[in-house]
Coordinates of C-alpha atoms in Angstrom, one line a residue:
M82 CA 0.0 0.0 0.0
P83 CA 1.2 3.6 -0.5
P84 CA 3.0 5.4 2.4
T85 CA 1.1 6.9 5.2
A86 CA -0.2 10.4 4.5
R87 CA 1.3 13.3 6.4
H88 CA -2.3 14.4 7.2
D89 CA -5.6 12.6 7.4
A90 CA -7.1 12.6 3.9
H91 CA -10.3 14.2 5.1
A92 CA -8.4 17.1 6.5
M93 CA -7.8 18.0 2.9
I94 CA -11.5 18.5 2.5
R95 CA -12.0 20.4 5.7
R96 CA -9.0 22.8 5.3
S97 CA -9.1 23.7 1.6
L98 CA -10.5 26.8 -0.1
P99 CA -14.1 27.6 0.7
S100 CA -16.0 25.6 -1.9
A101 CA -19.2 25.7 -4.0
R102 CA -21.2 25.2 -0.8
D103 CA -22.1 28.8 -1.3
M104 CA -24.3 27.5 -4.2
Q105 CA -25.6 24.5 -2.2
D106 CA -25.3 23.9 1.5
D107 CA -26.2 20.2 1.6
F108 CA -24.2 17.8 -0.4
T109 CA -26.3 14.8 0.7
Q110 CA -28.8 16.0 -1.8
P111 CA -27.9 16.6 -5.5
G112 CA -29.7 19.8 -6.1
S113 CA -29.2 21.0 -9.6
I114 CA -25.4 20.5 -9.7
L115 CA -25.0 16.8 -9.0
R116 CA -26.3 13.7 -10.7
P117 CA -25.7 10.6 -8.6
F118 CA -25.2 7.2 -10.3
P119 CA -25.3 8.4 -13.9
D120 CA -25.9 6.0 -16.7
A121 CA -22.8 4.8 -18.5
G122 CA -24.0 6.3 -21.8
S123 CA -23.8 9.8 -20.3
V124 CA -20.3 9.2 -18.8
F125 CA -18.3 7.4 -21.5
A126 CA -17.8 8.4 -25.1
P127 CA -19.2 6.3 -27.9
G128 CA -17.3 3.0 -28.1
Q129 CA -16.1 3.4 -24.5
E130 CA -19.2 2.1 -22.7
S131 CA -17.4 -1.1 -21.7
L132 CA -15.2 0.9 -19.4
Q133 CA -18.1 0.7 -16.9
R134 CA -16.8 -2.8 -16.1
H135 CA -13.7 -1.3 -14.6
L136 CA -14.9 2.2 -13.5
H137 CA -18.1 2.7 -11.6
P138 CA -19.8 6.1 -12.3
L139 CA -20.4 7.6 -8.9
V140 CA -21.7 11.2 -9.5
S141 CA -21.7 13.7 -12.3
I142 CA -20.8 17.3 -11.5
D143 CA -22.0 20.6 -13.1
L144 CA -18.7 22.4 -13.9
S145 CA -20.4 25.8 -13.6
A146 CA -20.7 25.0 -9.9
V147 CA -16.9 24.8 -9.7
R148 CA -16.0 27.7 -11.9
P149 CA -18.6 30.1 -13.3
Q150 CA -16.7 30.3 -16.6
W151 CA -16.8 26.6 -17.1
S152 CA -19.7 24.6 -18.6
G153 CA -20.7 21.0 -19.1
W154 CA -20.4 18.0 -16.8
L155 CA -17.6 15.8 -15.4
H156 CA -17.8 12.5 -13.6
L157 CA -16.3 11.1 -10.4
L158 CA -15.5 7.4 -11.1
S159 CA -14.3 4.6 -8.8
P160 CA -12.1 1.9 -10.3
L161 CA -12.7 -1.7 -9.3
E162 CA -8.9 -2.3 -9.3
P163 CA -7.2 -2.8 -6.9
C164 CA -8.1 -5.4 -4.4
D165 CA -4.7 -4.6 -2.9
G166 CA -2.2 -2.0 -4.2
L167 CA -2.9 0.5 -6.9
V168 CA -5.1 0.7 -10.0
G169 CA -3.0 0.0 -13.1
Q170 CA -0.1 -1.7 -11.2
Y171 CA -0.2 -4.9 -13.3
T172 CA 0.4 -3.2 -16.7
E173 CA 3.1 -0.7 -16.1
D174 CA 5.4 -2.2 -18.8
E175 CA 2.8 -2.3 -21.5
F176 CA -0.2 0.0 -21.4
H177 CA 0.8 3.1 -19.5
G178 CA 1.2 6.6 -20.9
E179 CA 1.6 10.2 -19.9
L180 CA -1.9 10.4 -18.3
L181 CA -2.4 6.7 -17.7
R182 CA -0.2 5.4 -14.9
S183 CA -0.5 3.5 -11.7
N184 CA -2.9 5.5 -9.5
W185 CA -3.6 8.0 -12.3
I186 CA -6.3 7.8 -15.0
G187 CA -6.7 10.4 -17.7
F188 CA -9.5 11.1 -20.1
A189 CA -10.2 13.3 -23.1
V190 CA -13.6 15.1 -22.4
E191 CA -15.8 14.9 -25.5
D192 CA -19.2 16.6 -25.1
G193 CA -19.2 15.9 -21.4
R194 CA -18.2 12.3 -21.8
Y195 CA -14.9 10.5 -21.2
R196 CA -12.5 8.8 -23.6
L197 CA -9.7 6.9 -21.9
L198 CA -6.3 8.3 -22.9
G199 CA -4.8 4.9 -23.6
D200 CA -5.5 1.3 -24.1
A201 CA -8.2 -0.3 -21.9
R202 CA -5.8 -3.2 -21.3
Y203 CA -4.4 -0.8 -18.6
F204 CA -6.9 -2.7 -16.5
L205 CA -5.8 -6.3 -16.0
L206 CA -9.2 -7.9 -16.5
E207 CA -9.6 -6.2 -19.9
R208 CA -7.4 -9.0 -21.2
S209 CA -8.5 -12.6 -21.6
L210 CA -7.1 -15.3 -19.4
E211 CA -5.0 -16.5 -22.4
E212 CA -3.5 -13.0 -22.8
T213 CA -2.7 -12.7 -19.1
P214 CA 0.9 -13.4 -18.2
P215 CA 1.3 -16.6 -16.2
Q216 CA 2.8 -14.7 -13.2
L217 CA -0.4 -12.6 -13.0
R218 CA -3.0 -15.4 -13.2
G219 CA -3.2 -15.8 -9.4
D220 CA -3.8 -12.0 -9.1
R221 CA -6.3 -12.2 -11.8
T222 CA -8.3 -14.9 -10.0
E223 CA -8.4 -12.7 -6.8
L224 CA -9.3 -9.6 -8.8
E225 CA -12.2 -11.4 -10.5
K226 CA -13.7 -12.2 -7.1
H227 CA -13.1 -8.6 -6.0
Y228 CA -14.9 -7.3 -9.1
L229 CA -17.9 -9.4 -8.4
A230 CA -18.2 -8.3 -4.8
E231 CA -17.7 -4.6 -5.6
E232 CA -20.2 -4.8 -8.5
R233 CA -22.8 -6.2 -6.1
A234 CA -22.0 -3.5 -3.5
Y235 CA -22.3 -0.8 -6.1
R236 CA -25.7 -2.0 -7.3
V237 CA -26.9 -2.2 -3.7
S238 CA -25.8 1.3 -3.0
R239 CA -27.3 2.6 -6.3
D240 CA -30.6 0.9 -5.9
Y241 CA -31.0 2.1 -2.3
Y242 CA -30.3 5.6 -3.4
R243 CA -32.8 5.5 -6.2
E244 CA -35.5 4.1 -3.9
H245 CA -34.8 6.3 -0.8
G246 CA -33.0 9.4 -2.2
R247 CA -30.0 9.2 0.0
L248 CA -26.5 7.6 -0.1
V249 CA -25.8 5.4 2.9
R250 CA -22.9 3.3 4.2
L251 CA -23.1 -0.4 3.4
N252 CA -22.6 -3.3 5.9
R253 CA -19.3 -5.1 6.0
F254 CA -20.4 -7.6 3.4
G255 CA -21.5 -5.0 1.0
N256 CA -24.8 -6.7 0.4
A257 CA -27.2 -4.4 2.3
P258 CA -27.2 -1.0 4.0
S259 CA -25.6 -0.8 7.4
D260 CA -27.7 -0.2 10.5
D261 CA -26.8 3.4 10.3
T262 CA -28.7 4.9 7.4
T263 CA -27.6 8.5 7.9
A264 CA -27.2 10.2 4.6
L265 CA -23.6 10.6 3.3
D266 CA -22.3 13.4 1.2
L267 CA -22.4 12.7 -2.5
V268 CA -19.2 14.7 -2.7
E269 CA -17.2 15.9 0.2
R270 CA -15.3 18.7 -1.6
L271 CA -16.4 20.7 -4.6
G272 CA -14.0 23.2 -6.2
G273 CA -11.3 25.0 -4.3
F274 CA -7.6 24.0 -4.4
A275 CA -6.0 20.7 -3.6
D276 CA -3.9 21.0 -0.5
A277 CA -0.3 19.6 -0.7
G278 CA 1.0 16.9 1.5
Y279 CA -1.0 13.7 0.7
N280 CA -0.3 10.2 -0.6
W281 CA -1.5 10.7 -4.1
E282 CA 1.4 13.2 -4.7
E283 CA 4.0 10.7 -3.7
T284 CA 2.6 7.2 -4.6
V285 CA 3.6 7.3 -8.3
E286 CA 5.8 9.9 -10.0
F287 CA 3.7 12.5 -11.8
P288 CA 4.5 16.1 -12.9
L289 CA 3.2 18.5 -10.2
E290 CA 3.4 22.2 -9.5
Y291 CA 3.3 23.7 -6.1
G292 CA 2.4 27.3 -5.2
E293 CA 0.3 29.6 -3.1
A294 CA -3.4 29.7 -3.2
E295 CA -6.1 31.3 -1.0
G296 CA -7.3 29.1 1.8
V297 CA -4.5 26.4 1.8
E298 CA -1.1 26.2 3.3
Q299 CA 0.3 25.1 0.0
A300 CA -1.6 24.2 -3.2
V301 CA -0.7 21.5 -5.7
W302 CA -1.7 21.1 -9.3
P303 CA -1.0 18.1 -11.5
L304 CA 0.3 19.2 -14.9
S305 CA -0.8 18.2 -18.4
P306 CA 1.7 17.0 -21.0
S307 CA 1.6 20.6 -22.3
G308 CA 2.5 21.9 -18.9
R309 CA -1.0 23.3 -18.1
R310 CA -2.5 23.0 -14.6
F311 CA -5.2 20.6 -13.8
E312 CA -7.7 22.3 -11.4
H313 CA -9.4 20.5 -8.6
V314 CA -13.1 19.7 -9.3
A315 CA -14.3 17.4 -6.6
S316 CA -13.3 14.7 -4.1
V317 CA -15.1 11.9 -2.3
P318 CA -14.2 8.7 -0.5
G319 CA -14.7 5.7 -2.7
W320 CA -16.2 3.7 0.1
N321 CA -19.1 6.2 0.4
Y322 CA -20.5 4.4 -2.7
R323 CA -19.3 0.8 -2.3
K324 CA -18.0 -1.8 0.1
T325 CA -14.4 -0.7 -0.5
G326 CA -12.6 2.0 -2.4
A327 CA -10.0 4.7 -2.2
D328 CA -9.9 6.9 1.0
L329 CA -10.3 9.8 -1.4
I330 CA -11.0 9.9 -5.1
V331 CA -9.7 13.3 -6.5
L332 CA -11.0 14.7 -9.8
F333 CA -9.1 17.4 -11.8
Y334 CA -9.9 19.2 -15.0
E335 CA -7.7 21.0 -17.5
P336 CA -10.2 23.3 -19.5
V337 CA -8.0 24.3 -22.4
E338 CA -7.3 20.8 -23.7
Q339 CA -10.5 19.5 -22.0
L340 CA -8.8 16.8 -20.1
A341 CA -10.1 15.0 -16.9
L342 CA -7.7 13.3 -14.5
L343 CA -8.4 11.0 -11.5
T344 CA -6.1 10.1 -8.8
F345 CA -6.5 8.2 -5.5
D346 CA -5.4 8.8 -1.9
W347 CA -4.8 5.7 0.3
T348 CA -4.0 5.9 4.0

């Protein structure tokens, strides 16, 4: 697992720049700016719908709620990899690229939908058993079991939300809501700046820029291959929506080239 964070991941949310809560106070409800559990057809570009096997759509976000000059929608996604370690860790020597690395997943944004910036075989289970290297077949078997459990948990969470109108924690088996059905935030952070000092910065090498920004001790921006800053859009714990998931899923956007970028904090 990645090294221990210098701060608790949720402190990032509490201490960052004042967010779009001035537009909406209660993130347990979608209002007009969030769309929980969006359909794959509204998330993935044509020909990319099969990515929903590897990436669960959690919530879509109205970009104008993040920056008034932006428009359209972006999507927080939760990868089913890993059951232990990092998403993309099995394919580093074959299917990685500038915006597709272990713990980093980049997309081109096409009319508000995502196109993966690389080969879908970045995900181990995109390959057939015959195509899987022998040394990874044991990992593949465990990952297949993990996918089944997380897919079941995602559907339980989605179906409960659609029936009751709130997102709730699941039990430890992921097959039903927990006894505590208090509504969870659909996002825990919207807009603002990403505060420096967290695992996602250090887990895998990625070009980053540090600087001053209002409301944070030190801000950090991932950089595009052209050197442009990715701006923070939204963050949420993956396990808000499933049995397991990253301690924090962080979504960034680069508006000039229209690129979306996901990374994951593990503590």
